[in-house]
XYZ file of C-alpha atoms in Angstrom:
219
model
C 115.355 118.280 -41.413
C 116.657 115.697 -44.070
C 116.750 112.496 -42.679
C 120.494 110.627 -42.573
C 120.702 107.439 -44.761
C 119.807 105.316 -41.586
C 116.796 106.687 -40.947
C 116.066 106.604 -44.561
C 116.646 103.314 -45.092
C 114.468 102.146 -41.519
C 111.569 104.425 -42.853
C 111.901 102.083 -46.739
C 111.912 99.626 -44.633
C 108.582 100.335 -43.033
C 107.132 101.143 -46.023
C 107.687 97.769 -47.244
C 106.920 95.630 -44.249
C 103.170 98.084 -44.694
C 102.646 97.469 -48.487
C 103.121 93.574 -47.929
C 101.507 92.991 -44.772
C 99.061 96.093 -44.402
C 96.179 93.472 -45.509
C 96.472 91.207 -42.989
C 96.550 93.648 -40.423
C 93.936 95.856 -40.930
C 92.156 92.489 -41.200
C 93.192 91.829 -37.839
C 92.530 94.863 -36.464
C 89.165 94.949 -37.846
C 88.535 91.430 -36.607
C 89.429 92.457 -32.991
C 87.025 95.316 -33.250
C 84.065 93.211 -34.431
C 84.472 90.894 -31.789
C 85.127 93.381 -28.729
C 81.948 94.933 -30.298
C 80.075 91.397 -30.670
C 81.211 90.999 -26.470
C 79.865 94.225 -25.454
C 76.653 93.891 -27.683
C 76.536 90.328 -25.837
C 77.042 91.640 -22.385
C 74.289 94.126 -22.778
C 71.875 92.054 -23.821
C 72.947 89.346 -21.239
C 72.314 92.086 -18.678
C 68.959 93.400 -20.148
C 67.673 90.096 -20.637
C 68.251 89.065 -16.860
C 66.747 92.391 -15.945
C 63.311 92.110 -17.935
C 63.481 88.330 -16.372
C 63.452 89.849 -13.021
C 60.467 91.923 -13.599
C 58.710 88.943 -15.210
C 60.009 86.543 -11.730
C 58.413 89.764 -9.678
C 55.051 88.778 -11.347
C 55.440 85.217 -10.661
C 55.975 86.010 -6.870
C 52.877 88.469 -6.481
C 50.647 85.971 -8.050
C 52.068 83.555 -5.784
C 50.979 85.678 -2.855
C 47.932 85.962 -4.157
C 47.135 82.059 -4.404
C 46.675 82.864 -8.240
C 47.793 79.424 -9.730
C 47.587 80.070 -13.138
C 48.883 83.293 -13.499
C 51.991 81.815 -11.268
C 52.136 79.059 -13.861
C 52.011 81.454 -17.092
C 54.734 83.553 -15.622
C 56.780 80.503 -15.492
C 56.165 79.426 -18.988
C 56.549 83.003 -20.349
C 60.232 82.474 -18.626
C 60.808 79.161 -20.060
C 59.714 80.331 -23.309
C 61.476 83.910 -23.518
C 63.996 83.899 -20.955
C 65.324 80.215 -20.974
C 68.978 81.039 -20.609
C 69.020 83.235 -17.470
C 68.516 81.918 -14.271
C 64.993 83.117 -13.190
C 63.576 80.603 -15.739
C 64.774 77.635 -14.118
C 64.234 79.216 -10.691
C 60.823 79.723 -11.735
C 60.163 76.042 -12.950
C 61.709 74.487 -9.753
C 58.966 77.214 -7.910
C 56.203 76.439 -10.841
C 56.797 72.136 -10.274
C 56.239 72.516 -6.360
C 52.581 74.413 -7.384
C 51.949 71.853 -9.804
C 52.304 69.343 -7.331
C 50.645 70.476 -4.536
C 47.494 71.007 -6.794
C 47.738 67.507 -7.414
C 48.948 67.935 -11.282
C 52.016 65.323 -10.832
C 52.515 65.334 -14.477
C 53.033 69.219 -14.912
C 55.175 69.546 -12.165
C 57.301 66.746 -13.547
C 57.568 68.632 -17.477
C 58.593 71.624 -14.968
C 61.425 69.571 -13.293
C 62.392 68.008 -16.482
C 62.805 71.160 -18.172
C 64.958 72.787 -15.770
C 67.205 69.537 -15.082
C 68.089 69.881 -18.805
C 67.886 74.000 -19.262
C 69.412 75.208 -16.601
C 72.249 77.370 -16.672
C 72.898 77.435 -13.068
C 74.633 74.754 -11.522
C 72.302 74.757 -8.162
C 68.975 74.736 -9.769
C 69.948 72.474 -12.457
C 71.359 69.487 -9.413
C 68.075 70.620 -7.338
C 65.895 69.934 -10.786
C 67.492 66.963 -10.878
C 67.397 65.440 -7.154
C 63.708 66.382 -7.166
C 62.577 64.921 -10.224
C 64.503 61.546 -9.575
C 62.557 61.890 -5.979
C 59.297 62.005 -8.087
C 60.220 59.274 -10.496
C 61.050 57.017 -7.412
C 57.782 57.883 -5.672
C 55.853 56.933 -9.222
C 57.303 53.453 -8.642
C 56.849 52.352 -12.538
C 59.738 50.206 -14.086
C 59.599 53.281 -16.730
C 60.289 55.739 -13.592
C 62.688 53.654 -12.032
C 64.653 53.601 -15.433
C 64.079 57.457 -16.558
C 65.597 58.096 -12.409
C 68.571 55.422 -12.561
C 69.571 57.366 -15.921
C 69.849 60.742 -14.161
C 71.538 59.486 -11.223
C 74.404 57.748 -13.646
C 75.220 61.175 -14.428
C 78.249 62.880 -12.883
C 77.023 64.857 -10.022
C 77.077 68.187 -9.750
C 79.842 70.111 -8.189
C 78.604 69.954 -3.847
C 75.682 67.579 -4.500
C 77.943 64.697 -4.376
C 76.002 63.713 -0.862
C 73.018 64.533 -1.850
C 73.370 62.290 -5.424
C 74.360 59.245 -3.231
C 71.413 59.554 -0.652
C 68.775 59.309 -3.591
C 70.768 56.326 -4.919
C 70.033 55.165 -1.552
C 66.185 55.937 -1.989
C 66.501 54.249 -5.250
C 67.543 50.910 -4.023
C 65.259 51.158 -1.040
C 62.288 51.232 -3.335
C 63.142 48.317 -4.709
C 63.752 46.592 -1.627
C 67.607 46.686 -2.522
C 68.475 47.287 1.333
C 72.343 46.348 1.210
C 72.701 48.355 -1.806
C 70.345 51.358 0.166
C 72.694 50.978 3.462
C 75.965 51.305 0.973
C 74.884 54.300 -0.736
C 73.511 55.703 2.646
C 77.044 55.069 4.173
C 78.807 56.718 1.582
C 76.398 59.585 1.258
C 76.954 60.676 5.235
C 80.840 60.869 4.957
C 80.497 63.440 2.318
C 77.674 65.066 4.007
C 80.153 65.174 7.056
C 82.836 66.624 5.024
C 80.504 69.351 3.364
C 80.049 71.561 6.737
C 77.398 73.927 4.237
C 74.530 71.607 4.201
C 72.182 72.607 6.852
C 71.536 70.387 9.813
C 68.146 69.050 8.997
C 70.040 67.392 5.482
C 72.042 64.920 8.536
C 68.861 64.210 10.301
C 66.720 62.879 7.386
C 69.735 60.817 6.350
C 70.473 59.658 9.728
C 66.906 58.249 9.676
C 67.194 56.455 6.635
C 70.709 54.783 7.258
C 68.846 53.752 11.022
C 65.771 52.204 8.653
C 68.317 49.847 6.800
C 70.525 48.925 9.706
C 73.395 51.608 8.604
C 75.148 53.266 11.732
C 75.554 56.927 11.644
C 78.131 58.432 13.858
């Protein structure tokens, strides 16, 4: 059916507006596919990257039950190493750092804590990393430690461990005989611990007994 001079002139139309501009968007187009593909592609690897992790955290936990140290202690590296931006690597560190420690290696379970506190993609692990290696830096006692600690804790805490960031404050001061500045921090760190009903009841007692050792009253 012949179109009517209307049509005719809407379907010129079109035909223009798609000689000027067809360019740009098939450029567009083509951009939108290469990126939906480059998220999907990213997605799947995300996902097969945290699944190979898992296998490789598996490993870590049988040699754990086994009482095999260094096998516990490669695992963890392997997941540093090949895994670093899932969270099993710095779930594995935090669990690698407590071995270290108990074997009496202070200085390898510090490089574990250190590398999670800065590697960690997950929020939790990364404010744990960071609470426990300030904990160790305090209990070294060196000028150096105090410093490398007092630079962590300046940072902005991490979402939930607001409490938990003002009681080591507290410890900080208190091992340098700071007690008004302990008893503050102490203060401050059990009315957020009071507002955040999560933290288990043991987290209340241990502060309790600090803000008792510097004269603090805990209600």
């Amino acid at each position: 059916m012949p179109l009517d001079l209307e049509e005719q002139e809407q379907l010129d139309q079109l035909k223009a507006f798609w000689q000027k501009y067809r360019n740009l968007i098939t450029g567009v187009v083509t951009a939108a596919l290469f990126a939906y593909a480059a998220y999907s592609g990213y997605q799947w690897w995300r996902t097969s990257q945290a699944a190979i992790a898992s296998q490789l955290y598996e490993t870590m936990v049988v040699a754990i039950n086994k009482g095999d140290k260094d096998q516990t202690l490669r695992a963890a590296d392997d997941l540093q190493k090949q895994f670093s931006g899932t969270p099993y690597a710095a779930m594995s560190s935090l669990v690698a750092a407590k071995i270290a420690s108990d074997a009496g290696d202070s200085a390898k379970a510090m490089d574990y804590l250190r590398w999670a506190a800065k590697n960690s993609s997950d929020q939790g692990y990364l404010a744990l990393a960071k609470l426990r290696l300030t904990a160790q830096l305090i209990e070294q006692g060196s000028e150096k430690d105090f410093a490398e600690a007092d630079t962590i804790l300046k940072e902005k805490s991490v979402a939930g461990f607001e409490a938990l960031w003002l009681e080591r404050r507290g410890d900080w001061y208190l091992a340098q005989k700071n007690i008004a500045e302990a008893r503050k921090s102490y203060e401050a760190a059990w009315v957020q611990l009071n507002q955040a009903k999560e933290f288990p009841e043991e987290a209340r007692r241990l502060l309790k007994v600090k803000l008792d050792a510097v004269g603090g009253v805990a209600q």
